[in-house]
Amino acid sequence: MFAAHRPSGRPLAILSALAEEQDGLVEQLQDGQRVRHAGREFWQGRLGGLHVVLALSRIGKVAAATTSVALIERFDAGAIVFTGVAGGVGSNVQVGDVVVGSAYVQHDMDASPLFPRYQIPLTGQTAFAADAALERALLAACAVGLQGLQHAGRTPQIHQGLIASGDRFVNGLDETRGIVEALQSHGHQPLAVEMEGAAVAQVCHDYGLAFAAVRSISDRADAAAHVDFPLFVRDVASVYARRIITELVRALALND
Ligand code: SAH
């Protein structure tokens, strides 16, 4: 299933947005080797029998794109999976839930009237889709990995849909409403906002690589977003990421 989307022998890149999410993966890495490149640290090794390379994306679209290019050009990544946190903007997307992205749009891309709003100039594309097989594998890994967990007395819900990325930490209801309503008026229905996903999706599109991402919802992109954020990352997102990625590499290694 997955092998068809990852040329054989090439490692799966696992990008984490935050150090807390990556720490648990580095601990589990077999034959782990740290390599410094482009002012970043990359970890090569095996996870659950699968060849992987781990990296922190860094924050924001340009940083995440640079990291993605390095993963492909220097570390020969055959596919990229991303874990991070995001603000929930879909009406039923709550803190403690996860969103698996099926497509990615840049909410701050606007070269109109030269190009239609949100379109990435010279590509003719507005949203970049996740790889269908990798997205399915990630969804299945979420279902198994999050089993039995609760957050604030509630079972984490797994959503699937559009993720909107931009170089802004969105932390106000007016700001959120502005972003969501503008996207909706162009036919886009975002479930979550974050700062990297659409950049990684665009790089993977250019290189013809499979990409999929999951975001744990740390906040509702409102005035309390920055308050909720640090505790959530430490106590919840790091646990989710470790469990989901452990399941994912186990399933992919079986299909390799
Ligand atoms: N204090 C953090 C900085 C986090 S920046 C640190 O020192 O590492 C916010 C990160 O969380 C980005 O990776 C972004 O993708 C995601 N994120 C979570 N909630 C968000 C929101 N409401 N708006 C935009 N990005 C958000």
JSON list of N, CA, C and O and ligand atoms in Angstrom, two decimals, residues 16-21 57-60 82-89 107 164-172 175-176 179 192-197 215-222 225-226 229-230 233, ligand 1:
[
{"chain": "A", "resi": 16, "resn": "SER", "atom": "N", "xyz": [8.54, 17.00, 13.15]},
{"chain": "A", "resi": 16, "resn": "SER", "atom": "CA", "xyz": [7.76, 17.46, 14.30]},
{"chain": "A", "resi": 16, "resn": "SER", "atom": "C", "xyz": [7.86, 18.97, 14.34]},
{"chain": "A", "resi": 16, "resn": "SER", "atom": "O", "xyz": [8.88, 19.55, 13.96]},
{"chain": "A", "resi": 17, "resn": "ALA", "atom": "N", "xyz": [6.78, 19.61, 14.81]},
{"chain": "A", "resi": 17, "resn": "ALA", "atom": "CA", "xyz": [6.83, 21.06, 14.91]},
{"chain": "A", "resi": 17, "resn": "ALA", "atom": "C", "xyz": [7.54, 21.47, 16.20]},
{"chain": "A", "resi": 17, "resn": "ALA", "atom": "O", "xyz": [8.17, 22.52, 16.26]},
{"chain": "A", "resi": 18, "resn": "LEU", "atom": "N", "xyz": [7.45, 20.65, 17.22]},
{"chain": "A", "resi": 18, "resn": "LEU", "atom": "CA", "xyz": [7.93, 21.06, 18.54]},
{"chain": "A", "resi": 18, "resn": "LEU", "atom": "C", "xyz": [8.85, 20.02, 19.14]},
{"chain": "A", "resi": 18, "resn": "LEU", "atom": "O", "xyz": [8.65, 18.81, 18.96]},
{"chain": "A", "resi": 19, "resn": "ALA", "atom": "N", "xyz": [9.85, 20.51, 19.88]},
{"chain": "A", "resi": 19, "resn": "ALA", "atom": "CA", "xyz": [10.85, 19.62, 20.47]},
{"chain": "A", "resi": 19, "resn": "ALA", "atom": "C", "xyz": [10.21, 18.56, 21.37]},
{"chain": "A", "resi": 19, "resn": "ALA", "atom": "O", "xyz": [10.64, 17.41, 21.38]},
{"chain": "A", "resi": 20, "resn": "GLU", "atom": "N", "xyz": [9.17, 18.95, 22.09]},
{"chain": "A", "resi": 20, "resn": "GLU", "atom": "CA", "xyz": [8.51, 18.01, 23.01]},
{"chain": "A", "resi": 20, "resn": "GLU", "atom": "C", "xyz": [7.95, 16.79, 22.26]},
{"chain": "A", "resi": 20, "resn": "GLU", "atom": "O", "xyz": [7.89, 15.70, 22.80]},
{"chain": "A", "resi": 21, "resn": "GLU", "atom": "N", "xyz": [7.53, 17.02, 21.02]},
{"chain": "A", "resi": 21, "resn": "GLU", "atom": "CA", "xyz": [6.99, 15.91, 20.23]},
{"chain": "A", "resi": 21, "resn": "GLU", "atom": "C", "xyz": [8.10, 15.02, 19.70]},
{"chain": "A", "resi": 21, "resn": "GLU", "atom": "O", "xyz": [7.94, 13.82, 19.55]},
{"chain": "A", "resi": 57, "resn": "SER", "atom": "N", "xyz": [10.64, 20.92, 12.25]},
{"chain": "A", "resi": 57, "resn": "SER", "atom": "CA", "xyz": [10.35, 21.72, 11.05]},
{"chain": "A", "resi": 57, "resn": "SER", "atom": "C", "xyz": [10.88, 23.13, 11.18]},
{"chain": "A", "resi": 57, "resn": "SER", "atom": "O", "xyz": [11.24, 23.76, 10.21]},
{"chain": "A", "resi": 58, "resn": "ARG", "atom": "N", "xyz": [10.95, 23.64, 12.43]},
{"chain": "A", "resi": 58, "resn": "ARG", "atom": "CA", "xyz": [11.07, 25.07, 12.74]},
{"chain": "A", "resi": 58, "resn": "ARG", "atom": "C", "xyz": [9.70, 25.70, 12.47]},
{"chain": "A", "resi": 58, "resn": "ARG", "atom": "O", "xyz": [8.85, 25.12, 11.82]},
{"chain": "A", "resi": 59, "resn": "ILE", "atom": "N", "xyz": [9.55, 26.92, 12.95]},
{"chain": "A", "resi": 59, "resn": "ILE", "atom": "CA", "xyz": [8.21, 27.52, 12.94]},
{"chain": "A", "resi": 59, "resn": "ILE", "atom": "C", "xyz": [8.03, 28.49, 11.77]},
{"chain": "A", "resi": 59, "resn": "ILE", "atom": "O", "xyz": [8.91, 29.31, 11.51]},
{"chain": "A", "resi": 60, "resn": "GLY", "atom": "N", "xyz": [6.92, 28.38, 11.09]},
{"chain": "A", "resi": 60, "resn": "GLY", "atom": "CA", "xyz": [6.61, 29.25, 9.97]},
{"chain": "A", "resi": 60, "resn": "GLY", "atom": "C", "xyz": [6.85, 28.56, 8.64]},
{"chain": "A", "resi": 60, "resn": "GLY", "atom": "O", "xyz": [7.53, 27.53, 8.56]},
{"chain": "A", "resi": 82, "resn": "PHE", "atom": "N", "xyz": [4.08, 14.64, 9.06]},
{"chain": "A", "resi": 82, "resn": "PHE", "atom": "CA", "xyz": [4.26, 15.80, 9.95]},
{"chain": "A", "resi": 82, "resn": "PHE", "atom": "C", "xyz": [3.34, 15.65, 11.16]},
{"chain": "A", "resi": 82, "resn": "PHE", "atom": "O", "xyz": [2.17, 15.32, 11.01]},
{"chain": "A", "resi": 83, "resn": "THR", "atom": "N", "xyz": [3.88, 15.92, 12.36]},
{"chain": "A", "resi": 83, "resn": "THR", "atom": "CA", "xyz": [3.00, 16.02, 13.53]},
{"chain": "A", "resi": 83, "resn": "THR", "atom": "C", "xyz": [3.22, 17.39, 14.18]},
{"chain": "A", "resi": 83, "resn": "THR", "atom": "O", "xyz": [4.35, 17.89, 14.22]},
{"chain": "A", "resi": 84, "resn": "GLY", "atom": "N", "xyz": [2.16, 17.99, 14.66]},
{"chain": "A", "resi": 84, "resn": "GLY", "atom": "CA", "xyz": [2.27, 19.29, 15.31]},
{"chain": "A", "resi": 84, "resn": "GLY", "atom": "C", "xyz": [0.99, 19.61, 16.05]},
{"chain": "A", "resi": 84, "resn": "GLY", "atom": "O", "xyz": [0.12, 18.75, 16.20]},
{"chain": "A", "resi": 85, "resn": "VAL", "atom": "N", "xyz": [0.89, 20.86, 16.49]},
{"chain": "A", "resi": 85, "resn": "VAL", "atom": "CA", "xyz": [-0.35, 21.30, 17.12]},
{"chain": "A", "resi": 85, "resn": "VAL", "atom": "C", "xyz": [-0.96, 22.40, 16.27]},
{"chain": "A", "resi": 85, "resn": "VAL", "atom": "O", "xyz": [-0.30, 22.95, 15.39]},
{"chain": "A", "resi": 86, "resn": "ALA", "atom": "N", "xyz": [-2.21, 22.70, 16.51]},
{"chain": "A", "resi": 86, "resn": "ALA", "atom": "CA", "xyz": [-2.91, 23.71, 15.71]},
{"chain": "A", "resi": 86, "resn": "ALA", "atom": "C", "xyz": [-4.07, 24.28, 16.49]},
{"chain": "A", "resi": 86, "resn": "ALA", "atom": "O", "xyz": [-4.52, 23.70, 17.49]},
{"chain": "A", "resi": 87, "resn": "GLY", "atom": "N", "xyz": [-4.57, 25.41, 16.01]},
{"chain": "A", "resi": 87, "resn": "GLY", "atom": "CA", "xyz": [-5.77, 26.00, 16.58]},
{"chain": "A", "resi": 87, "resn": "GLY", "atom": "C", "xyz": [-6.99, 25.44, 15.85]},
{"chain": "A", "resi": 87, "resn": "GLY", "atom": "O", "xyz": [-7.01, 25.41, 14.62]},
{"chain": "A", "resi": 88, "resn": "GLY", "atom": "N", "xyz": [-7.98, 25.01, 16.60]},
{"chain": "A", "resi": 88, "resn": "GLY", "atom": "CA", "xyz": [-9.20, 24.48, 16.00]},
{"chain": "A", "resi": 88, "resn": "GLY", "atom": "C", "xyz": [-10.12, 25.61, 15.57]},
{"chain": "A", "resi": 88, "resn": "GLY", "atom": "O", "xyz": [-10.44, 26.48, 16.38]},
{"chain": "A", "resi": 89, "resn": "VAL", "atom": "N", "xyz": [-10.54, 25.63, 14.31]},
{"chain": "A", "resi": 89, "resn": "VAL", "atom": "CA", "xyz": [-11.46, 26.66, 13.85]},
{"chain": "A", "resi": 89, "resn": "VAL", "atom": "C", "xyz": [-12.76, 26.07, 13.27]},
{"chain": "A", "resi": 89, "resn": "VAL", "atom": "O", "xyz": [-13.72, 26.80, 13.05]},
{"chain": "A", "resi": 107, "resn": "HIS", "atom": "N", "xyz": [-3.50, 30.56, 4.13]},
{"chain": "A", "resi": 107, "resn": "HIS", "atom": "CA", "xyz": [-4.54, 31.59, 4.33]},
{"chain": "A", "resi": 107, "resn": "HIS", "atom": "C", "xyz": [-4.00, 33.00, 4.16]},
{"chain": "A", "resi": 107, "resn": "HIS", "atom": "O", "xyz": [-4.78, 33.95, 4.03]},
{"chain": "A", "resi": 164, "resn": "ALA", "atom": "N", "xyz": [-5.42, 25.19, 7.24]},
{"chain": "A", "resi": 164, "resn": "ALA", "atom": "CA", "xyz": [-4.97, 26.47, 6.68]},
{"chain": "A", "resi": 164, "resn": "ALA", "atom": "C", "xyz": [-3.70, 26.91, 7.40]},
{"chain": "A", "resi": 164, "resn": "ALA", "atom": "O", "xyz": [-3.68, 26.97, 8.64]},
{"chain": "A", "resi": 165, "resn": "SER", "atom": "N", "xyz": [-2.66, 27.21, 6.62]},
{"chain": "A", "resi": 165, "resn": "SER", "atom": "CA", "xyz": [-1.37, 27.62, 7.21]},
{"chain": "A", "resi": 165, "resn": "SER", "atom": "C", "xyz": [-1.10, 29.08, 6.88]},
{"chain": "A", "resi": 165, "resn": "SER", "atom": "O", "xyz": [-1.48, 29.57, 5.81]},
{"chain": "A", "resi": 166, "resn": "GLY", "atom": "N", "xyz": [-0.39, 29.76, 7.79]},
{"chain": "A", "resi": 166, "resn": "GLY", "atom": "CA", "xyz": [0.02, 31.14, 7.54]},
{"chain": "A", "resi": 166, "resn": "GLY", "atom": "C", "xyz": [1.05, 31.55, 8.56]},
{"chain": "A", "resi": 166, "resn": "GLY", "atom": "O", "xyz": [1.19, 30.91, 9.61]},
{"chain": "A", "resi": 167, "resn": "ASP", "atom": "N", "xyz": [1.77, 32.63, 8.27]},
{"chain": "A", "resi": 167, "resn": "ASP", "atom": "CA", "xyz": [2.82, 33.08, 9.18]},
{"chain": "A", "resi": 167, "resn": "ASP", "atom": "C", "xyz": [2.25, 33.99, 10.26]},
{"chain": "A", "resi": 167, "resn": "ASP", "atom": "O", "xyz": [2.63, 35.16, 10.39]},
{"chain": "A", "resi": 168, "resn": "ARG", "atom": "N", "xyz": [1.33, 33.42, 11.03]},
{"chain": "A", "resi": 168, "resn": "ARG", "atom": "CA", "xyz": [0.65, 34.17, 12.10]},
{"chain": "A", "resi": 168, "resn": "ARG", "atom": "C", "xyz": [0.20, 33.18, 13.16]},
{"chain": "A", "resi": 168, "resn": "ARG", "atom": "O", "xyz": [-0.42, 32.16, 12.81]},
{"chain": "A", "resi": 169, "resn": "PHE", "atom": "N", "xyz": [0.50, 33.45, 14.42]},
{"chain": "A", "resi": 169, "resn": "PHE", "atom": "CA", "xyz": [-0.12, 32.68, 15.50]},
{"chain": "A", "resi": 169, "resn": "PHE", "atom": "C", "xyz": [-1.48, 33.33, 15.73]},
{"chain": "A", "resi": 169, "resn": "PHE", "atom": "O", "xyz": [-1.56, 34.48, 16.17]},
{"chain": "A", "resi": 170, "resn": "VAL", "atom": "N", "xyz": [-2.52, 32.64, 15.40]},
{"chain": "A", "resi": 170, "resn": "VAL", "atom": "CA", "xyz": [-3.86, 33.23, 15.39]},
{"chain": "A", "resi": 170, "resn": "VAL", "atom": "C", "xyz": [-4.44, 33.14, 16.80]},
{"chain": "A", "resi": 170, "resn": "VAL", "atom": "O", "xyz": [-4.70, 32.05, 17.31]},
{"chain": "A", "resi": 171, "resn": "ASN", "atom": "N", "xyz": [-4.62, 34.29, 17.42]},
{"chain": "A", "resi": 171, "resn": "ASN", "atom": "CA", "xyz": [-5.09, 34.26, 18.81]},
{"chain": "A", "resi": 171, "resn": "ASN", "atom": "C", "xyz": [-6.07, 35.40, 19.12]},
{"chain": "A", "resi": 171, "resn": "ASN", "atom": "O", "xyz": [-5.88, 36.18, 20.03]},
{"chain": "A", "resi": 172, "resn": "GLY", "atom": "N", "xyz": [-7.13, 35.41, 18.36]},
{"chain": "A", "resi": 172, "resn": "GLY", "atom": "CA", "xyz": [-8.20, 36.36, 18.64]},
{"chain": "A", "resi": 172, "resn": "GLY", "atom": "C", "xyz": [-9.42, 35.94, 17.83]},
{"chain": "A", "resi": 172, "resn": "GLY", "atom": "O", "xyz": [-9.27, 35.48, 16.70]},
{"chain": "A", "resi": 175, "resn": "GLU", "atom": "N", "xyz": [-9.83, 37.87, 14.56]},
{"chain": "A", "resi": 175, "resn": "GLU", "atom": "CA", "xyz": [-8.82, 37.45, 13.60]},
{"chain": "A", "resi": 175, "resn": "GLU", "atom": "C", "xyz": [-9.22, 36.09, 12.99]},
{"chain": "A", "resi": 175, "resn": "GLU", "atom": "O", "xyz": [-9.16, 35.89, 11.77]},
{"chain": "A", "resi": 176, "resn": "THR", "atom": "N", "xyz": [-9.64, 35.17, 13.84]},
{"chain": "A", "resi": 176, "resn": "THR", "atom": "CA", "xyz": [-10.05, 33.84, 13.38]},
{"chain": "A", "resi": 176, "resn": "THR", "atom": "C", "xyz": [-11.23, 33.96, 12.43]},
{"chain": "A", "resi": 176, "resn": "THR", "atom": "O", "xyz": [-11.25, 33.34, 11.36]},
{"chain": "A", "resi": 179, "resn": "ILE", "atom": "N", "xyz": [-10.19, 35.21, 9.00]},
{"chain": "A", "resi": 179, "resn": "ILE", "atom": "CA", "xyz": [-9.50, 34.19, 8.18]},
{"chain": "A", "resi": 179, "resn": "ILE", "atom": "C", "xyz": [-10.50, 33.15, 7.67]},
{"chain": "A", "resi": 179, "resn": "ILE", "atom": "O", "xyz": [-10.52, 32.80, 6.49]},
{"chain": "A", "resi": 192, "resn": "ALA", "atom": "N", "xyz": [-8.64, 23.71, 10.91]},
{"chain": "A", "resi": 192, "resn": "ALA", "atom": "CA", "xyz": [-7.59, 24.12, 11.84]},
{"chain": "A", "resi": 192, "resn": "ALA", "atom": "C", "xyz": [-6.65, 25.11, 11.18]},
{"chain": "A", "resi": 192, "resn": "ALA", "atom": "O", "xyz": [-6.51, 25.13, 9.95]},
{"chain": "A", "resi": 193, "resn": "VAL", "atom": "N", "xyz": [-6.01, 25.96, 12.02]},
{"chain": "A", "resi": 193, "resn": "VAL", "atom": "CA", "xyz": [-4.99, 26.88, 11.52]},
{"chain": "A", "resi": 193, "resn": "VAL", "atom": "C", "xyz": [-3.66, 26.55, 12.19]},
{"chain": "A", "resi": 193, "resn": "VAL", "atom": "O", "xyz": [-3.61, 26.24, 13.38]},
{"chain": "A", "resi": 194, "resn": "GLU", "atom": "N", "xyz": [-2.60, 26.64, 11.41]},
{"chain": "A", "resi": 194, "resn": "GLU", "atom": "CA", "xyz": [-1.25, 26.44, 11.94]},
{"chain": "A", "resi": 194, "resn": "GLU", "atom": "C", "xyz": [-0.28, 27.20, 11.05]},
{"chain": "A", "resi": 194, "resn": "GLU", "atom": "O", "xyz": [-0.72, 28.03, 10.26]},
{"chain": "A", "resi": 195, "resn": "MET", "atom": "N", "xyz": [1.02, 26.90, 11.17]},
{"chain": "A", "resi": 195, "resn": "MET", "atom": "CA", "xyz": [2.00, 27.78, 10.53]},
{"chain": "A", "resi": 195, "resn": "MET", "atom": "C", "xyz": [2.97, 27.08, 9.56]},
{"chain": "A", "resi": 195, "resn": "MET", "atom": "O", "xyz": [3.91, 27.72, 9.10]},
{"chain": "A", "resi": 196, "resn": "GLU", "atom": "N", "xyz": [2.77, 25.79, 9.28]},
{"chain": "A", "resi": 196, "resn": "GLU", "atom": "CA", "xyz": [3.77, 25.08, 8.46]},
{"chain": "A", "resi": 196, "resn": "GLU", "atom": "C", "xyz": [3.20, 24.16, 7.38]},
{"chain": "A", "resi": 196, "resn": "GLU", "atom": "O", "xyz": [3.82, 23.98, 6.32]},
{"chain": "A", "resi": 197, "resn": "GLY", "atom": "N", "xyz": [2.08, 23.52, 7.64]},
{"chain": "A", "resi": 197, "resn": "GLY", "atom": "CA", "xyz": [1.62, 22.39, 6.82]},
{"chain": "A", "resi": 197, "resn": "GLY", "atom": "C", "xyz": [1.57, 22.66, 5.33]},
{"chain": "A", "resi": 197, "resn": "GLY", "atom": "O", "xyz": [2.06, 21.86, 4.52]},
{"chain": "A", "resi": 215, "resn": "ARG", "atom": "N", "xyz": [-2.51, 17.10, 13.17]},
{"chain": "A", "resi": 215, "resn": "ARG", "atom": "CA", "xyz": [-2.36, 18.18, 14.15]},
{"chain": "A", "resi": 215, "resn": "ARG", "atom": "C", "xyz": [-3.23, 17.91, 15.36]},
{"chain": "A", "resi": 215, "resn": "ARG", "atom": "O", "xyz": [-4.44, 17.66, 15.23]},
{"chain": "A", "resi": 216, "resn": "SER", "atom": "N", "xyz": [-2.62, 17.96, 16.55]},
{"chain": "A", "resi": 216, "resn": "SER", "atom": "CA", "xyz": [-3.40, 17.92, 17.78]},
{"chain": "A", "resi": 216, "resn": "SER", "atom": "C", "xyz": [-3.90, 19.33, 18.04]},
{"chain": "A", "resi": 216, "resn": "SER", "atom": "O", "xyz": [-3.14, 20.30, 17.88]},
{"chain": "A", "resi": 217, "resn": "ILE", "atom": "N", "xyz": [-5.14, 19.44, 18.44]},
{"chain": "A", "resi": 217, "resn": "ILE", "atom": "CA", "xyz": [-5.71, 20.78, 18.63]},
{"chain": "A", "resi": 217, "resn": "ILE", "atom": "C", "xyz": [-5.38, 21.28, 20.04]},
{"chain": "A", "resi": 217, "resn": "ILE", "atom": "O", "xyz": [-5.86, 20.76, 21.05]},
{"chain": "A", "resi": 218, "resn": "SER", "atom": "N", "xyz": [-4.50, 22.31, 20.07]},
{"chain": "A", "resi": 218, "resn": "SER", "atom": "CA", "xyz": [-4.00, 22.84, 21.35]},
{"chain": "A", "resi": 218, "resn": "SER", "atom": "C", "xyz": [-4.83, 24.00, 21.85]},
{"chain": "A", "resi": 218, "resn": "SER", "atom": "O", "xyz": [-4.75, 24.37, 23.03]},
{"chain": "A", "resi": 219, "resn": "ASP", "atom": "N", "xyz": [-5.59, 24.63, 20.97]},
{"chain": "A", "resi": 219, "resn": "ASP", "atom": "CA", "xyz": [-6.31, 25.86, 21.33]},
{"chain": "A", "resi": 219, "resn": "ASP", "atom": "C", "xyz": [-7.40, 26.11, 20.31]},
{"chain": "A", "resi": 219, "resn": "ASP", "atom": "O", "xyz": [-7.50, 25.39, 19.32]},
{"chain": "A", "resi": 220, "resn": "ARG", "atom": "N", "xyz": [-8.21, 27.12, 20.57]},
{"chain": "A", "resi": 220, "resn": "ARG", "atom": "CA", "xyz": [-9.30, 27.44, 19.63]},
{"chain": "A", "resi": 220, "resn": "ARG", "atom": "C", "xyz": [-9.00, 28.73, 18.86]},
{"chain": "A", "resi": 220, "resn": "ARG", "atom": "O", "xyz": [-9.90, 29.41, 18.39]},
{"chain": "A", "resi": 221, "resn": "ALA", "atom": "N", "xyz": [-7.71, 29.08, 18.76]},
{"chain": "A", "resi": 221, "resn": "ALA", "atom": "CA", "xyz": [-7.28, 30.28, 18.02]},
{"chain": "A", "resi": 221, "resn": "ALA", "atom": "C", "xyz": [-7.98, 31.53, 18.54]},
{"chain": "A", "resi": 221, "resn": "ALA", "atom": "O", "xyz": [-8.26, 32.46, 17.79]},
{"chain": "A", "resi": 222, "resn": "ASP", "atom": "N", "xyz": [-8.25, 31.55, 19.86]},
{"chain": "A", "resi": 222, "resn": "ASP", "atom": "CA", "xyz": [-8.89, 32.72, 20.47]},
{"chain": "A", "resi": 222, "resn": "ASP", "atom": "C", "xyz": [-7.90, 33.41, 21.40]},
{"chain": "A", "resi": 222, "resn": "ASP", "atom": "O", "xyz": [-6.72, 33.09, 21.42]},
{"chain": "A", "resi": 225, "resn": "ALA", "atom": "N", "xyz": [-5.39, 31.41, 23.38]},
{"chain": "A", "resi": 225, "resn": "ALA", "atom": "CA", "xyz": [-4.60, 30.42, 22.65]},
{"chain": "A", "resi": 225, "resn": "ALA", "atom": "C", "xyz": [-3.19, 30.27, 23.22]},
{"chain": "A", "resi": 225, "resn": "ALA", "atom": "O", "xyz": [-2.71, 29.16, 23.44]},
{"chain": "A", "resi": 226, "resn": "HIS", "atom": "N", "xyz": [-2.53, 31.40, 23.50]},
{"chain": "A", "resi": 226, "resn": "HIS", "atom": "CA", "xyz": [-1.14, 31.32, 23.96]},
{"chain": "A", "resi": 226, "resn": "HIS", "atom": "C", "xyz": [-1.05, 30.82, 25.40]},
{"chain": "A", "resi": 226, "resn": "HIS", "atom": "O", "xyz": [0.00, 30.37, 25.84]},
{"chain": "A", "resi": 229, "resn": "PHE", "atom": "N", "xyz": [-1.52, 26.85, 25.25]},
{"chain": "A", "resi": 229, "resn": "PHE", "atom": "CA", "xyz": [-0.56, 26.20, 24.39]},
{"chain": "A", "resi": 229, "resn": "PHE", "atom": "C", "xyz": [0.57, 25.41, 25.10]},
{"chain": "A", "resi": 229, "resn": "PHE", "atom": "O", "xyz": [0.70, 24.21, 24.86]},
{"chain": "A", "resi": 230, "resn": "PRO", "atom": "N", "xyz": [1.38, 26.05, 25.98]},
{"chain": "A", "resi": 230, "resn": "PRO", "atom": "CA", "xyz": [2.56, 25.34, 26.52]},
{"chain": "A", "resi": 230, "resn": "PRO", "atom": "C", "xyz": [2.22, 24.08, 27.31]},
{"chain": "A", "resi": 230, "resn": "PRO", "atom": "O", "xyz": [2.86, 23.05, 27.14]},
{"chain": "A", "resi": 233, "resn": "VAL", "atom": "N", "xyz": [1.09, 21.26, 24.97]},
{"chain": "A", "resi": 233, "resn": "VAL", "atom": "CA", "xyz": [2.21, 20.66, 24.22]},
{"chain": "A", "resi": 233, "resn": "VAL", "atom": "C", "xyz": [2.93, 19.66, 25.11]},
{"chain": "A", "resi": 233, "resn": "VAL", "atom": "O", "xyz": [3.22, 18.54, 24.71]},
{"chain": "B", "resi": 1, "resn": "SAH", "atom": "N1", "xyz": [6.08, 28.79, 22.12]},
{"chain": "B", "resi": 1, "resn": "SAH", "atom": "C1", "xyz": [6.37, 27.94, 21.01]},
{"chain": "B", "resi": 1, "resn": "SAH", "atom": "C2", "xyz": [6.02, 28.66, 19.76]},
{"chain": "B", "resi": 1, "resn": "SAH", "atom": "C3", "xyz": [4.91, 28.03, 19.11]},
{"chain": "B", "resi": 1, "resn": "SAH", "atom": "S1", "xyz": [4.42, 28.82, 17.65]},
{"chain": "B", "resi": 1, "resn": "SAH", "atom": "C4", "xyz": [7.80, 27.54, 21.04]},
{"chain": "B", "resi": 1, "resn": "SAH", "atom": "O1", "xyz": [8.58, 28.21, 21.68]},
{"chain": "B", "resi": 1, "resn": "SAH", "atom": "O2", "xyz": [8.17, 26.56, 20.40]},
{"chain": "B", "resi": 1, "resn": "SAH", "atom": "C5", "xyz": [2.98, 27.94, 17.36]},
{"chain": "B", "resi": 1, "resn": "SAH", "atom": "C6", "xyz": [3.12, 26.56, 16.80]},
{"chain": "B", "resi": 1, "resn": "SAH", "atom": "O3", "xyz": [1.89, 25.89, 17.02]},
{"chain": "B", "resi": 1, "resn": "SAH", "atom": "C7", "xyz": [3.34, 26.52, 15.32]},
{"chain": "B", "resi": 1, "resn": "SAH", "atom": "O4", "xyz": [4.07, 25.36, 15.01]},
{"chain": "B", "resi": 1, "resn": "SAH", "atom": "C8", "xyz": [1.91, 26.45, 14.74]},
{"chain": "B", "resi": 1, "resn": "SAH", "atom": "O5", "xyz": [1.90, 25.63, 13.61]},
{"chain": "B", "resi": 1, "resn": "SAH", "atom": "C9", "xyz": [1.07, 25.85, 15.85]},
{"chain": "B", "resi": 1, "resn": "SAH", "atom": "N2", "xyz": [-0.16, 26.53, 16.29]},
{"chain": "B", "resi": 1, "resn": "SAH", "atom": "C10", "xyz": [-0.88, 26.13, 17.37]},
{"chain": "B", "resi": 1, "resn": "SAH", "atom": "N3", "xyz": [-1.94, 26.93, 17.55]},
{"chain": "B", "resi": 1, "resn": "SAH", "atom": "C11", "xyz": [-1.90, 27.86, 16.58]},
{"chain": "B", "resi": 1, "resn": "SAH", "atom": "C12", "xyz": [-2.72, 28.99, 16.26]},
{"chain": "B", "resi": 1, "resn": "SAH", "atom": "N4", "xyz": [-3.79, 29.31, 17.02]},
{"chain": "B", "resi": 1, "resn": "SAH", "atom": "N5", "xyz": [-2.37, 29.75, 15.20]},
{"chain": "B", "resi": 1, "resn": "SAH", "atom": "C13", "xyz": [-1.29, 29.44, 14.45]},
{"chain": "B", "resi": 1, "resn": "SAH", "atom": "N6", "xyz": [-0.48, 28.40, 14.72]},
{"chain": "B", "resi": 1, "resn": "SAH", "atom": "C14", "xyz": [-0.76, 27.60, 15.76]}
]
